[in-house]
Amino acid sequence: MEKKTLNDLVREEAKKNVSRYNFAKDKELKILHHNICKKLVEISDNNNFPMGVLVYIAIGTNAHRPCVFEKGYTKINEQKTERVIALCDIFAKKFGEETRTNDRLVHAVSRYVDLCGGGVLKFRQLVNSMSDKDFNMRKIKTAKQLAKLLCGDEAEYSKGGYIVTVNKPTRHMKK
């Protein structure tokens, strides 16, 4: 028997008829999980975003695990998801479409949004300050490494190397 991917599981749940849960003892939770799966499919299809990284930003950092899916998703953060996708789009415009859904980029941007609210102006400044000549996504091994490249001296880091804060945007006047 072939093992199903997270994408398969979420899409199958989204297609189910919810009336099958009418007599389940945890009916409300099952219907909530079903509706979240439907929303995930919609977001994935509308934004051409892979399910594995989508659940990371929309549901939680461990949402890709089968045991978490089986327990059922109970919340979705659509606002954060939209912001992360928008920031990934900004990054991809400079460094190529193939970077847009890269897991290391999505993880770094997700952390940026969690800590800083995902300021578009500041993120655009950070991306524009990076040299596209020297950048190679294949050389980036971790989201921490990418975040350090992206934020550089603009951020403060924990002892473990994770971003703690990012400085507010500065406005430069062009003449």
PDB file of C-alpha atoms in Angstrom:
ATOM      1  CA  MET A   1       0.000   0.000   0.000  1.00  0.00           C
ATOM      2  CA  GLU A   2       1.355   3.380  -1.039  1.00  0.00           C
ATOM      3  CA  LYS A   3       1.944   5.920   1.713  1.00  0.00           C
ATOM      4  CA  LYS A   4      -0.122   9.080   1.282  1.00  0.00           C
ATOM      5  CA  THR A   5       1.487  12.503   1.331  1.00  0.00           C
ATOM      6  CA  LEU A   6       0.259  15.342   3.513  1.00  0.00           C
ATOM      7  CA  ASN A   7      -1.109  16.972   0.366  1.00  0.00           C
ATOM      8  CA  ASP A   8      -3.132  13.805  -0.383  1.00  0.00           C
ATOM      9  CA  LEU A   9      -4.466  13.624   3.180  1.00  0.00           C
ATOM     10  CA  VAL A  10      -5.533  17.276   3.306  1.00  0.00           C
ATOM     11  CA  ARG A  11      -7.180  17.136  -0.135  1.00  0.00           C
ATOM     12  CA  GLU A  12      -9.003  13.895   0.673  1.00  0.00           C
ATOM     13  CA  GLU A  13     -10.342  15.384   3.910  1.00  0.00           C
ATOM     14  CA  ALA A  14     -11.449  18.527   2.076  1.00  0.00           C
ATOM     15  CA  LYS A  15     -13.440  16.421  -0.423  1.00  0.00           C
ATOM     16  CA  LYS A  16     -15.274  14.390   2.206  1.00  0.00           C
ATOM     17  CA  ASN A  17     -18.956  14.898   2.872  1.00  0.00           C
ATOM     18  CA  VAL A  18     -19.167  16.358   6.385  1.00  0.00           C
ATOM     19  CA  SER A  19     -22.467  14.606   7.061  1.00  0.00           C
ATOM     20  CA  ARG A  20     -20.363  11.517   7.745  1.00  0.00           C
ATOM     21  CA  TYR A  21     -19.460  13.201  11.066  1.00  0.00           C
ATOM     22  CA  ASN A  22     -23.079  13.686  12.216  1.00  0.00           C
ATOM     23  CA  PHE A  23     -22.911  10.907  14.787  1.00  0.00           C
ATOM     24  CA  ALA A  24     -19.244  11.182  15.748  1.00  0.00           C
ATOM     25  CA  LYS A  25     -18.638  11.945  19.405  1.00  0.00           C
ATOM     26  CA  ASP A  26     -16.284  14.830  18.514  1.00  0.00           C
ATOM     27  CA  LYS A  27     -18.376  16.110  15.609  1.00  0.00           C
ATOM     28  CA  GLU A  28     -17.480  19.809  16.002  1.00  0.00           C
ATOM     29  CA  LEU A  29     -13.745  19.139  16.003  1.00  0.00           C
ATOM     30  CA  LYS A  30     -13.984  16.899  12.944  1.00  0.00           C
ATOM     31  CA  ILE A  31     -16.002  19.507  11.054  1.00  0.00           C
ATOM     32  CA  LEU A  32     -13.551  22.241  12.092  1.00  0.00           C
ATOM     33  CA  HIS A  33     -10.629  20.117  10.827  1.00  0.00           C
ATOM     34  CA  HIS A  34     -12.539  19.470   7.585  1.00  0.00           C
ATOM     35  CA  ASN A  35     -13.210  23.178   7.023  1.00  0.00           C
ATOM     36  CA  ILE A  36      -9.578  24.060   7.725  1.00  0.00           C
ATOM     37  CA  CYS A  37      -8.485  21.442   5.181  1.00  0.00           C
ATOM     38  CA  LYS A  38     -10.840  22.995   2.614  1.00  0.00           C
ATOM     39  CA  LYS A  39      -9.310  26.407   3.288  1.00  0.00           C
ATOM     40  CA  LEU A  40      -5.786  24.991   2.984  1.00  0.00           C
ATOM     41  CA  VAL A  41      -6.620  23.488  -0.412  1.00  0.00           C
ATOM     42  CA  GLU A  42      -8.065  26.811  -1.543  1.00  0.00           C
ATOM     43  CA  ILE A  43      -4.982  28.765  -0.408  1.00  0.00           C
ATOM     44  CA  SER A  44      -2.626  26.191  -1.914  1.00  0.00           C
ATOM     45  CA  ASP A  45      -4.390  26.209  -5.276  1.00  0.00           C
ATOM     46  CA  ASN A  46      -4.886  29.987  -5.446  1.00  0.00           C
ATOM     47  CA  ASN A  47      -1.269  30.746  -4.582  1.00  0.00           C
ATOM     48  CA  ASN A  48       0.474  27.714  -6.090  1.00  0.00           C
ATOM     49  CA  PHE A  49       2.005  26.952  -2.703  1.00  0.00           C
ATOM     50  CA  PRO A  50       2.978  23.408  -1.608  1.00  0.00           C
ATOM     51  CA  MET A  51       0.952  21.935   1.255  1.00  0.00           C
ATOM     52  CA  GLY A  52       3.985  20.978   3.355  1.00  0.00           C
ATOM     53  CA  VAL A  53       5.213  24.544   3.812  1.00  0.00           C
ATOM     54  CA  LEU A  54       1.692  25.956   3.787  1.00  0.00           C
ATOM     55  CA  VAL A  55       0.641  24.051   6.914  1.00  0.00           C
ATOM     56  CA  TYR A  56       3.879  25.169   8.593  1.00  0.00           C
ATOM     57  CA  ILE A  57       2.856  28.818   8.320  1.00  0.00           C
ATOM     58  CA  ALA A  58      -0.941  28.485   8.458  1.00  0.00           C
ATOM     59  CA  ILE A  59      -1.367  25.830  11.165  1.00  0.00           C
ATOM     60  CA  GLY A  60       1.886  25.413  13.098  1.00  0.00           C
ATOM     61  CA  THR A  61       5.493  24.335  12.865  1.00  0.00           C
ATOM     62  CA  ASN A  62       4.681  20.665  13.495  1.00  0.00           C
ATOM     63  CA  ALA A  63       1.493  20.526  11.393  1.00  0.00           C
ATOM     64  CA  HIS A  64       3.209  18.509   8.664  1.00  0.00           C
ATOM     65  CA  ARG A  65       3.525  15.528  11.025  1.00  0.00           C
ATOM     66  CA  PRO A  66       0.980  12.742  10.408  1.00  0.00           C
ATOM     67  CA  CYS A  67       0.056  12.490  14.102  1.00  0.00           C
ATOM     68  CA  VAL A  68      -0.844  16.208  14.175  1.00  0.00           C
ATOM     69  CA  PHE A  69      -2.996  15.834  11.063  1.00  0.00           C
ATOM     70  CA  GLU A  70      -4.727  12.759  12.516  1.00  0.00           C
ATOM     71  CA  LYS A  71      -5.582  14.625  15.739  1.00  0.00           C
ATOM     72  CA  GLY A  72      -7.145  17.305  13.552  1.00  0.00           C
ATOM     73  CA  TYR A  73      -6.275  20.904  12.885  1.00  0.00           C
ATOM     74  CA  THR A  74      -8.084  23.304  15.205  1.00  0.00           C
ATOM     75  CA  LYS A  75      -6.875  26.701  13.987  1.00  0.00           C
ATOM     76  CA  ILE A  76      -5.624  28.435  10.879  1.00  0.00           C
ATOM     77  CA  ASN A  77      -3.886  31.798  10.667  1.00  0.00           C
ATOM     78  CA  GLU A  78      -4.938  33.143   7.275  1.00  0.00           C
ATOM     79  CA  GLN A  79      -3.575  36.629   7.893  1.00  0.00           C
ATOM     80  CA  LYS A  80      -0.071  35.338   8.645  1.00  0.00           C
ATOM     81  CA  THR A  81      -0.274  32.981   5.685  1.00  0.00           C
ATOM     82  CA  GLU A  82      -1.152  35.803   3.288  1.00  0.00           C
ATOM     83  CA  ARG A  83       1.679  37.945   4.644  1.00  0.00           C
ATOM     84  CA  VAL A  84       4.286  35.169   4.396  1.00  0.00           C
ATOM     85  CA  ILE A  85       3.254  34.382   0.814  1.00  0.00           C
ATOM     86  CA  ALA A  86       3.404  38.089  -0.107  1.00  0.00           C
ATOM     87  CA  LEU A  87       6.903  38.409   1.370  1.00  0.00           C
ATOM     88  CA  CYS A  88       8.042  35.241  -0.394  1.00  0.00           C
ATOM     89  CA  ASP A  89       6.768  36.827  -3.623  1.00  0.00           C
ATOM     90  CA  ILE A  90       8.927  39.915  -2.954  1.00  0.00           C
ATOM     91  CA  PHE A  91      11.967  37.694  -2.398  1.00  0.00           C
ATOM     92  CA  ALA A  92      11.232  35.648  -5.539  1.00  0.00           C
ATOM     93  CA  LYS A  93      10.995  38.760  -7.720  1.00  0.00           C
ATOM     94  CA  LYS A  94      14.648  39.469  -6.980  1.00  0.00           C
ATOM     95  CA  PHE A  95      16.120  35.984  -6.644  1.00  0.00           C
ATOM     96  CA  GLY A  96      13.981  33.890  -8.988  1.00  0.00           C
ATOM     97  CA  GLU A  97      10.637  32.129  -8.915  1.00  0.00           C
ATOM     98  CA  GLU A  98      12.262  28.844  -7.851  1.00  0.00           C
ATOM     99  CA  THR A  99      13.068  30.399  -4.457  1.00  0.00           C
ATOM    100  CA  ARG A 100       9.433  31.385  -3.736  1.00  0.00           C
ATOM    101  CA  THR A 101       8.335  28.164  -2.036  1.00  0.00           C
ATOM    102  CA  ASN A 102      11.723  27.031  -0.789  1.00  0.00           C
ATOM    103  CA  ASP A 103      11.268  25.634   2.714  1.00  0.00           C
ATOM    104  CA  ARG A 104      14.208  27.574   4.139  1.00  0.00           C
ATOM    105  CA  LEU A 105      12.823  30.849   2.775  1.00  0.00           C
ATOM    106  CA  VAL A 106       9.313  30.102   4.045  1.00  0.00           C
ATOM    107  CA  HIS A 107      10.639  29.222   7.513  1.00  0.00           C
ATOM    108  CA  ALA A 108      12.816  32.361   7.689  1.00  0.00           C
ATOM    109  CA  VAL A 109       9.978  34.603   6.496  1.00  0.00           C
ATOM    110  CA  SER A 110       7.533  32.935   8.880  1.00  0.00           C
ATOM    111  CA  ARG A 111       9.864  33.713  11.790  1.00  0.00           C
ATOM    112  CA  TYR A 112      10.224  37.301  10.526  1.00  0.00           C
ATOM    113  CA  VAL A 113       6.426  37.681  10.454  1.00  0.00           C
ATOM    114  CA  ASP A 114       6.042  36.135  13.933  1.00  0.00           C
ATOM    115  CA  LEU A 115       8.623  38.457  15.470  1.00  0.00           C
ATOM    116  CA  CYS A 116       8.144  41.670  13.523  1.00  0.00           C
ATOM    117  CA  GLY A 117       4.595  41.507  12.250  1.00  0.00           C
ATOM    118  CA  GLY A 118       5.927  41.095   8.741  1.00  0.00           C
ATOM    119  CA  GLY A 119       6.539  44.713   7.780  1.00  0.00           C
ATOM    120  CA  VAL A 120       6.574  44.853   3.990  1.00  0.00           C
ATOM    121  CA  LEU A 121       8.656  48.041   3.743  1.00  0.00           C
ATOM    122  CA  LYS A 122      11.418  46.684   5.977  1.00  0.00           C
ATOM    123  CA  PHE A 123      11.392  43.302   4.256  1.00  0.00           C
ATOM    124  CA  ARG A 124      11.642  44.948   0.839  1.00  0.00           C
ATOM    125  CA  GLN A 125      14.630  46.982   2.127  1.00  0.00           C
ATOM    126  CA  LEU A 126      16.287  43.835   3.458  1.00  0.00           C
ATOM    127  CA  VAL A 127      15.803  41.973   0.174  1.00  0.00           C
ATOM    128  CA  ASN A 128      16.996  44.920  -1.915  1.00  0.00           C
ATOM    129  CA  SER A 129      20.127  45.250   0.213  1.00  0.00           C
ATOM    130  CA  MET A 130      21.161  41.674  -0.610  1.00  0.00           C
ATOM    131  CA  SER A 131      23.519  41.157  -3.529  1.00  0.00           C
ATOM    132  CA  ASP A 132      21.928  38.951  -6.168  1.00  0.00           C
ATOM    133  CA  LYS A 133      25.355  38.272  -7.700  1.00  0.00           C
ATOM    134  CA  ASP A 134      26.609  36.465  -4.597  1.00  0.00           C
ATOM    135  CA  PHE A 135      23.348  34.791  -3.619  1.00  0.00           C
ATOM    136  CA  ASN A 136      22.825  31.090  -4.281  1.00  0.00           C
ATOM    137  CA  MET A 137      19.883  29.373  -2.569  1.00  0.00           C
ATOM    138  CA  ARG A 138      21.511  25.960  -3.015  1.00  0.00           C
ATOM    139  CA  LYS A 139      24.316  27.020  -0.686  1.00  0.00           C
ATOM    140  CA  ILE A 140      21.852  27.930   2.080  1.00  0.00           C
ATOM    141  CA  LYS A 141      21.501  24.943   4.424  1.00  0.00           C
ATOM    142  CA  THR A 142      19.153  26.328   7.103  1.00  0.00           C
ATOM    143  CA  ALA A 143      16.477  28.975   7.601  1.00  0.00           C
ATOM    144  CA  LYS A 144      18.720  30.528  10.288  1.00  0.00           C
ATOM    145  CA  GLN A 145      21.508  30.918   7.745  1.00  0.00           C
ATOM    146  CA  LEU A 146      19.141  32.561   5.252  1.00  0.00           C
ATOM    147  CA  ALA A 147      17.708  34.863   7.929  1.00  0.00           C
ATOM    148  CA  LYS A 148      21.241  35.948   8.857  1.00  0.00           C
ATOM    149  CA  LEU A 149      21.999  36.707   5.203  1.00  0.00           C
ATOM    150  CA  LEU A 150      18.721  38.554   4.797  1.00  0.00           C
ATOM    151  CA  CYS A 151      18.753  40.589   8.003  1.00  0.00           C
ATOM    152  CA  GLY A 152      22.463  40.896   8.687  1.00  0.00           C
ATOM    153  CA  ASP A 153      23.202  43.711  11.153  1.00  0.00           C
ATOM    154  CA  GLU A 154      19.567  44.862  11.026  1.00  0.00           C
ATOM    155  CA  ALA A 155      18.576  42.112  13.459  1.00  0.00           C
ATOM    156  CA  GLU A 156      19.431  40.918  16.929  1.00  0.00           C
ATOM    157  CA  TYR A 157      20.006  37.194  17.378  1.00  0.00           C
ATOM    158  CA  SER A 158      19.689  34.714  20.222  1.00  0.00           C
ATOM    159  CA  LYS A 159      22.674  32.627  21.341  1.00  0.00           C
ATOM    160  CA  GLY A 160      21.302  29.855  19.114  1.00  0.00           C
ATOM    161  CA  GLY A 161      21.396  32.152  16.079  1.00  0.00           C
ATOM    162  CA  TYR A 162      17.665  32.763  15.765  1.00  0.00           C
ATOM    163  CA  ILE A 163      16.327  36.232  14.979  1.00  0.00           C
ATOM    164  CA  VAL A 164      14.963  37.918  18.095  1.00  0.00           C
ATOM    165  CA  THR A 165      14.134  41.366  16.681  1.00  0.00           C
ATOM    166  CA  VAL A 166      14.589  43.310  13.474  1.00  0.00           C
ATOM    167  CA  ASN A 167      15.172  47.061  13.502  1.00  0.00           C
ATOM    168  CA  LYS A 168      12.402  49.326  12.217  1.00  0.00           C
ATOM    169  CA  PRO A 169      12.560  50.439   8.570  1.00  0.00           C
ATOM    170  CA  THR A 170      14.562  53.465   7.644  1.00  0.00           C
ATOM    171  CA  ARG A 171      13.333  55.754   4.917  1.00  0.00           C
ATOM    172  CA  HIS A 172      15.906  56.938   2.442  1.00  0.00           C
ATOM    173  CA  MET A 173      15.170  60.036   0.432  1.00  0.00           C
ATOM    174  CA  LYS A 174      16.107  59.699  -3.227  1.00  0.00           C
ATOM    175  CA  LYS A 175      16.904  62.834  -5.202  1.00  0.00           C
TER     176      LYS A 175
END
